[in-house]
Amino acid sequence: MKDTADRADWAELLICRTCRRGGEVCADGRRPGEVLHEALSGQALPEGLTLRAVECLQNCEGGCTVALRGADRWTYVYGNLHEADHAEMLADGAARYLATPDGLIPWRERPDHFKKNCIARIPPLEAAK
Amino acid sequence: MKDTADRADWAELLICRTCRRGGEVCADGRRPGEVLHEALSGQALPEGLTLRAVECLQNCEGGCTVALRGADRWTYVYGNLHEADHAEMLADGAARYLATPDGLIPWRERPDHFKKNCIARIPPLEAAK
């Protein structure tokens, strides 16, 4: 699988499936993070993007939470996502992320939600270049 | 450098040098993040740890901010650090992080500051295993 993870046209969208948005659960008893993952699974996603449900990104007060990452790219963590409103925006943002060589989407091209709800970012592993 | 980044006994402590802790600068006019980086540079660090000053981890309201990461390890972002108080704790926490195979320090062994000030965490790149 190493080749896949090293590919420049590959990125991952991690969705915290345990996110509860301050304790809330959805009407059907599921966690909002799980529903967001399902909503994204039904969304048209850009080629090269892998969707991955993860257990906890530890932004518990500011969920739902996702992270975008890829080889030689900046990793971004975004919070305050809503399972009913943000699947399409996330698919669009992931496509813009994939369209860059380093994960740095030009400011004006970023979805508004990305501009206002970035929890943290982490630079690429330069030592691995 | 690829071999270095892939080594199991290698980890990086990234320090946001632009952190201002809500607008504050230090008495000498420097940014708290820069002073924290300097304090860590003068600290005894565990073998295998690389210290790296970075431009912005985008946890600007909750600085100073650092990240711990390594090959096949969880990445952790920690905030609310003080340049005068936390260099020794960070060196100790980094040693505990390095002592694990996956970056998951057992809860009871985590420095209190790590328990209370984790901004986000990101799982290892499983696809690259």
Tab-separated table of C-alpha atoms in Angstrom:
chain	number	residue	atom	x	y	z
A	1	MET	CA	0.000	0.000	0.000
A	2	LYS	CA	3.027	2.225	0.371
A	3	ASP	CA	2.867	3.273	-3.248
A	4	THR	CA	-0.672	4.486	-2.800
A	5	ALA	CA	0.110	6.643	0.233
A	6	ASP	CA	3.108	8.186	-1.515
A	7	ARG	CA	1.180	9.161	-4.614
A	8	ALA	CA	0.975	12.901	-5.203
A	9	ASP	CA	-2.619	12.619	-6.430
A	10	TRP	CA	-3.794	10.822	-3.309
A	11	ALA	CA	-5.352	12.297	-0.190
A	12	GLU	CA	-7.396	11.120	2.756
A	13	LEU	CA	-10.462	12.666	4.363
A	14	LEU	CA	-10.675	11.355	7.925
A	15	ILE	CA	-14.072	11.653	9.610
A	16	CYS	CA	-14.365	11.390	13.370
A	17	ARG	CA	-17.248	8.960	13.702
A	18	THR	CA	-17.424	9.347	17.485
A	19	CYS	CA	-18.149	13.102	17.349
A	20	ARG	CA	-21.261	14.066	19.320
A	21	ARG	CA	-21.266	17.867	19.004
A	22	GLY	CA	-21.398	18.585	22.733
A	23	GLY	CA	-23.382	15.527	23.724
A	24	GLU	CA	-26.060	15.534	21.049
A	25	VAL	CA	-27.106	12.412	19.262
A	26	CYS	CA	-29.207	12.315	16.127
A	27	ALA	CA	-32.948	11.549	16.108
A	28	ASP	CA	-32.171	7.906	15.292
A	29	GLY	CA	-29.767	7.607	18.226
A	30	ARG	CA	-26.610	7.591	16.117
A	31	ARG	CA	-23.721	9.949	16.652
A	32	PRO	CA	-23.516	12.979	14.357
A	33	GLY	CA	-20.013	11.941	13.283
A	34	GLU	CA	-21.293	8.591	12.109
A	35	VAL	CA	-24.082	10.250	10.141
A	36	LEU	CA	-21.606	12.684	8.588
A	37	HIS	CA	-19.476	9.741	7.471
A	38	GLU	CA	-22.531	8.125	5.902
A	39	ALA	CA	-23.491	11.379	4.169
A	40	LEU	CA	-20.000	11.621	2.696
A	41	SER	CA	-20.089	8.014	1.576
A	42	GLY	CA	-23.099	8.897	-0.552
A	43	GLN	CA	-21.447	11.997	-1.998
A	44	ALA	CA	-19.619	12.230	-5.324
A	45	LEU	CA	-15.974	12.420	-4.224
A	46	PRO	CA	-12.965	13.589	-6.213
A	47	GLU	CA	-10.755	10.952	-7.793
A	48	GLY	CA	-7.840	10.076	-5.546
A	49	LEU	CA	-9.666	10.806	-2.303
A	50	THR	CA	-9.955	8.048	0.292
A	51	LEU	CA	-12.708	8.422	2.879
A	52	ARG	CA	-11.846	6.968	6.286
A	53	ALA	CA	-13.873	6.839	9.494
A	54	VAL	CA	-11.690	7.180	12.588
A	55	GLU	CA	-12.421	6.803	16.269
A	56	CYS	CA	-11.630	10.204	17.782
A	57	LEU	CA	-9.708	13.247	16.585
A	58	GLN	CA	-9.972	14.770	20.093
A	59	ASN	CA	-11.700	17.963	19.107
A	60	CYS	CA	-14.656	16.771	21.162
A	61	GLU	CA	-16.001	20.203	22.110
A	62	GLY	CA	-15.945	21.407	18.513
A	63	GLY	CA	-17.310	18.448	16.517
A	64	CYS	CA	-18.098	17.154	14.080
A	65	THR	CA	-14.471	17.050	13.058
A	66	VAL	CA	-12.537	15.924	9.984
A	67	ALA	CA	-8.933	15.982	8.796
A	68	LEU	CA	-7.510	16.254	5.287
A	69	ARG	CA	-4.057	14.870	4.615
A	70	GLY	CA	-1.874	13.445	1.880
A	71	ALA	CA	1.751	12.637	1.103
A	72	ASP	CA	3.914	15.785	1.090
A	73	ARG	CA	0.859	17.894	1.920
A	74	TRP	CA	-0.108	19.996	4.913
A	75	THR	CA	-2.640	18.234	7.156
A	76	TYR	CA	-5.695	20.314	8.118
A	77	VAL	CA	-8.179	19.647	10.929
A	78	TYR	CA	-11.607	21.261	10.573
A	79	GLY	CA	-14.344	21.406	13.194
A	80	ASN	CA	-17.902	22.583	13.818
A	81	LEU	CA	-19.261	20.507	10.959
A	82	HIS	CA	-22.891	19.455	10.722
A	83	GLU	CA	-23.847	16.104	9.296
A	84	ALA	CA	-26.872	17.534	7.483
A	85	ASP	CA	-25.240	20.621	5.972
A	86	HIS	CA	-21.601	20.025	5.163
A	87	ALA	CA	-21.045	16.857	3.133
A	88	GLU	CA	-21.104	18.664	-0.228
A	89	MET	CA	-18.853	21.469	1.030
A	90	LEU	CA	-16.371	18.882	2.334
A	91	ALA	CA	-16.294	17.056	-1.002
A	92	ASP	CA	-15.656	20.386	-2.755
A	93	GLY	CA	-12.973	21.383	-0.241
A	94	ALA	CA	-11.268	17.996	-0.597
A	95	ALA	CA	-11.195	18.433	-4.388
A	96	ARG	CA	-9.536	21.840	-3.972
A	97	TYR	CA	-7.058	20.326	-1.529
A	98	LEU	CA	-6.215	17.540	-3.977
A	99	ALA	CA	-5.750	20.098	-6.765
A	100	THR	CA	-2.808	21.659	-4.904
A	101	PRO	CA	0.683	20.150	-4.746
A	102	ASP	CA	1.092	20.865	-1.011
A	103	GLY	CA	-2.408	21.111	0.483
A	104	LEU	CA	-2.341	24.903	0.732
A	105	ILE	CA	-5.572	26.015	-0.939
A	106	PRO	CA	-5.272	29.704	-1.910
A	107	TRP	CA	-7.241	31.753	0.659
A	108	ARG	CA	-9.837	33.085	-1.757
A	109	GLU	CA	-10.587	29.595	-3.053
A	110	ARG	CA	-11.175	28.060	0.362
A	111	PRO	CA	-14.712	27.199	1.394
A	112	ASP	CA	-15.886	29.752	3.982
A	113	HIS	CA	-16.249	26.988	6.537
A	114	PHE	CA	-12.577	26.086	6.113
A	115	LYS	CA	-11.590	29.729	6.649
A	116	LYS	CA	-13.474	30.018	9.921
A	117	ASN	CA	-13.178	26.556	11.437
A	118	CYS	CA	-9.606	25.401	11.094
A	119	ILE	CA	-8.676	23.729	14.380
A	120	ALA	CA	-5.029	23.100	13.530
A	121	ARG	CA	-2.710	22.381	10.629
A	122	ILE	CA	0.507	20.374	10.486
A	123	PRO	CA	3.248	20.793	7.889
A	124	PRO	CA	4.329	17.967	5.590
A	125	LEU	CA	7.140	15.682	6.673
A	126	GLU	CA	9.983	17.572	5.014
A	127	ALA	CA	12.497	15.029	6.242
A	128	ALA	CA	10.749	12.442	4.093
A	129	LYS	CA	11.180	14.448	0.882
B	1	MET	CA	16.313	11.543	4.565
B	2	LYS	CA	13.508	9.076	3.959
B	3	ASP	CA	15.201	6.453	6.094
B	4	THR	CA	15.322	8.839	9.031
B	5	ALA	CA	11.627	9.717	8.816
B	6	ASP	CA	10.676	6.051	8.606
B	7	ARG	CA	12.657	5.045	11.661
B	8	ALA	CA	10.551	3.737	14.518
B	9	ASP	CA	12.750	5.486	17.097
B	10	TRP	CA	12.389	8.898	15.478
B	11	ALA	CA	9.873	11.629	16.265
B	12	GLU	CA	9.500	15.349	15.681
B	13	LEU	CA	8.444	18.078	18.068
B	14	LEU	CA	7.118	20.977	15.987
B	15	ILE	CA	6.972	24.350	17.726
B	16	CYS	CA	4.842	27.131	16.333
B	17	ARG	CA	7.268	30.051	16.441
B	18	THR	CA	4.625	32.578	15.392
B	19	CYS	CA	2.370	31.896	18.410
B	20	ARG	CA	1.476	35.064	20.320
B	21	ARG	CA	-0.905	33.749	22.981
B	22	GLY	CA	-3.768	36.113	22.190
B	23	GLY	CA	-1.644	39.018	21.018
B	24	GLU	CA	0.977	39.084	23.733
B	25	VAL	CA	4.626	39.529	22.968
B	26	CYS	CA	7.428	38.916	25.444
B	27	ALA	CA	9.226	41.691	27.324
B	28	ASP	CA	11.994	41.653	24.710
B	29	GLY	CA	9.507	42.043	21.862
B	30	ARG	CA	9.813	38.484	20.632
B	31	ARG	CA	6.860	36.174	20.143
B	32	PRO	CA	6.195	33.626	22.906
B	33	GLY	CA	6.415	30.808	20.359
B	34	GLU	CA	9.916	31.864	19.390
B	35	VAL	CA	10.973	32.007	23.029
B	36	LEU	CA	9.459	28.558	23.652
B	37	HIS	CA	11.482	27.193	20.742
B	38	GLU	CA	14.634	28.719	22.222
B	39	ALA	CA	13.837	27.284	25.656
B	40	LEU	CA	13.435	23.830	24.128
B	41	SER	CA	16.669	24.171	22.191
B	42	GLY	CA	18.446	24.595	25.525
B	43	GLN	CA	16.687	21.613	27.062
B	44	ALA	CA	18.044	18.061	27.313
B	45	LEU	CA	15.979	16.224	24.694
B	46	PRO	CA	15.427	12.492	24.300
B	47	GLU	CA	17.523	10.663	21.722
B	48	GLY	CA	15.696	10.403	18.406
B	49	LEU	CA	13.714	13.620	18.842
B	50	THR	CA	14.051	16.326	16.205
B	51	LEU	CA	13.075	19.851	17.239
B	52	ARG	CA	11.589	21.946	14.439
B	53	ALA	CA	10.303	25.519	14.446
B	54	VAL	CA	7.357	25.983	12.095
B	55	GLU	CA	5.480	29.038	10.940
B	56	CYS	CA	1.907	28.535	12.100
B	57	LEU	CA	-0.071	25.551	13.356
B	58	GLN	CA	-3.285	27.636	13.213
B	59	ASN	CA	-4.273	27.244	16.828
B	60	CYS	CA	-3.775	30.990	17.168
B	61	GLU	CA	-6.301	31.573	19.968
B	62	GLY	CA	-4.824	28.780	22.077
B	63	GLY	CA	-1.060	29.252	21.732
B	64	CYS	CA	1.676	28.535	22.305
B	65	THR	CA	1.178	25.383	20.287
B	66	VAL	CA	3.273	22.318	19.461
B	67	ALA	CA	2.781	19.040	17.622
B	68	LEU	CA	4.369	15.637	18.227
B	69	ARG	CA	4.601	13.193	15.344
B	70	GLY	CA	6.597	10.279	14.028
B	71	ALA	CA	6.437	7.499	11.451
B	72	ASP	CA	3.544	5.093	12.172
B	73	ARG	CA	2.597	7.166	15.223
B	74	TRP	CA	-0.451	9.233	16.097
B	75	THR	CA	0.163	12.966	15.715
B	76	TYR	CA	-0.844	15.116	18.693
B	77	VAL	CA	-1.364	18.891	18.772
B	78	TYR	CA	-1.076	20.556	22.186
B	79	GLY	CA	-1.935	24.145	23.061
B	80	ASN	CA	-1.956	26.680	25.895
B	81	LEU	CA	1.764	26.297	26.470
B	82	HIS	CA	3.869	28.933	28.193
B	83	GLU	CA	7.423	29.605	27.108
B	84	ALA	CA	8.621	30.061	30.688
B	85	ASP	CA	6.917	27.061	32.258
B	86	HIS	CA	6.610	24.182	29.841
B	87	ALA	CA	9.913	23.352	28.125
B	88	GLU	CA	10.850	20.642	30.640
B	89	MET	CA	7.335	19.124	30.585
B	90	LEU	CA	7.454	19.018	26.784
B	91	ALA	CA	10.829	17.260	26.764
B	92	ASP	CA	9.447	14.712	29.239
B	93	GLY	CA	6.241	14.252	27.224
B	94	ALA	CA	8.229	13.801	24.020
B	95	ALA	CA	10.337	11.094	25.696
B	96	ARG	CA	7.161	9.264	26.753
B	97	TYR	CA	5.797	9.619	23.215
B	98	LEU	CA	9.007	8.199	21.757
B	99	ALA	CA	8.883	5.296	24.219
B	100	THR	CA	5.617	4.064	22.670
B	101	PRO	CA	5.378	2.197	19.353
B	102	ASP	CA	2.372	4.216	18.161
B	103	GLY	CA	2.416	7.548	20.005
B	104	LEU	CA	-0.378	6.575	22.392
B	105	ILE	CA	1.012	7.368	25.846
B	106	PRO	CA	-1.004	5.474	28.476
B	107	TRP	CA	-3.399	7.957	30.125
B	108	ARG	CA	-1.893	7.741	33.619
B	109	GLU	CA	1.580	8.393	32.256
B	110	ARG	CA	0.646	11.518	30.300
B	111	PRO	CA	1.782	14.889	31.621
B	112	ASP	CA	-1.251	16.693	33.095
B	113	HIS	CA	-0.868	19.429	30.514
B	114	PHE	CA	-1.220	16.878	27.717
B	115	LYS	CA	-4.404	15.506	29.311
B	116	LYS	CA	-6.064	18.911	29.477
B	117	ASN	CA	-4.761	20.707	26.408
B	118	CYS	CA	-4.948	18.336	23.466
B	119	ILE	CA	-6.217	20.361	20.503
B	120	ALA	CA	-6.473	17.462	18.062
B	121	ARG	CA	-4.886	14.149	17.209
B	122	ILE	CA	-4.510	12.411	13.863
B	123	PRO	CA	-4.049	8.673	13.350
B	124	PRO	CA	-0.979	7.215	11.643
B	125	LEU	CA	-1.064	6.642	7.904
B	126	GLU	CA	-2.275	3.052	7.994
B	127	ALA	CA	-2.160	2.830	4.220
B	128	ALA	CA	1.591	3.327	4.389
B	129	LYS	CA	2.159	0.380	6.701
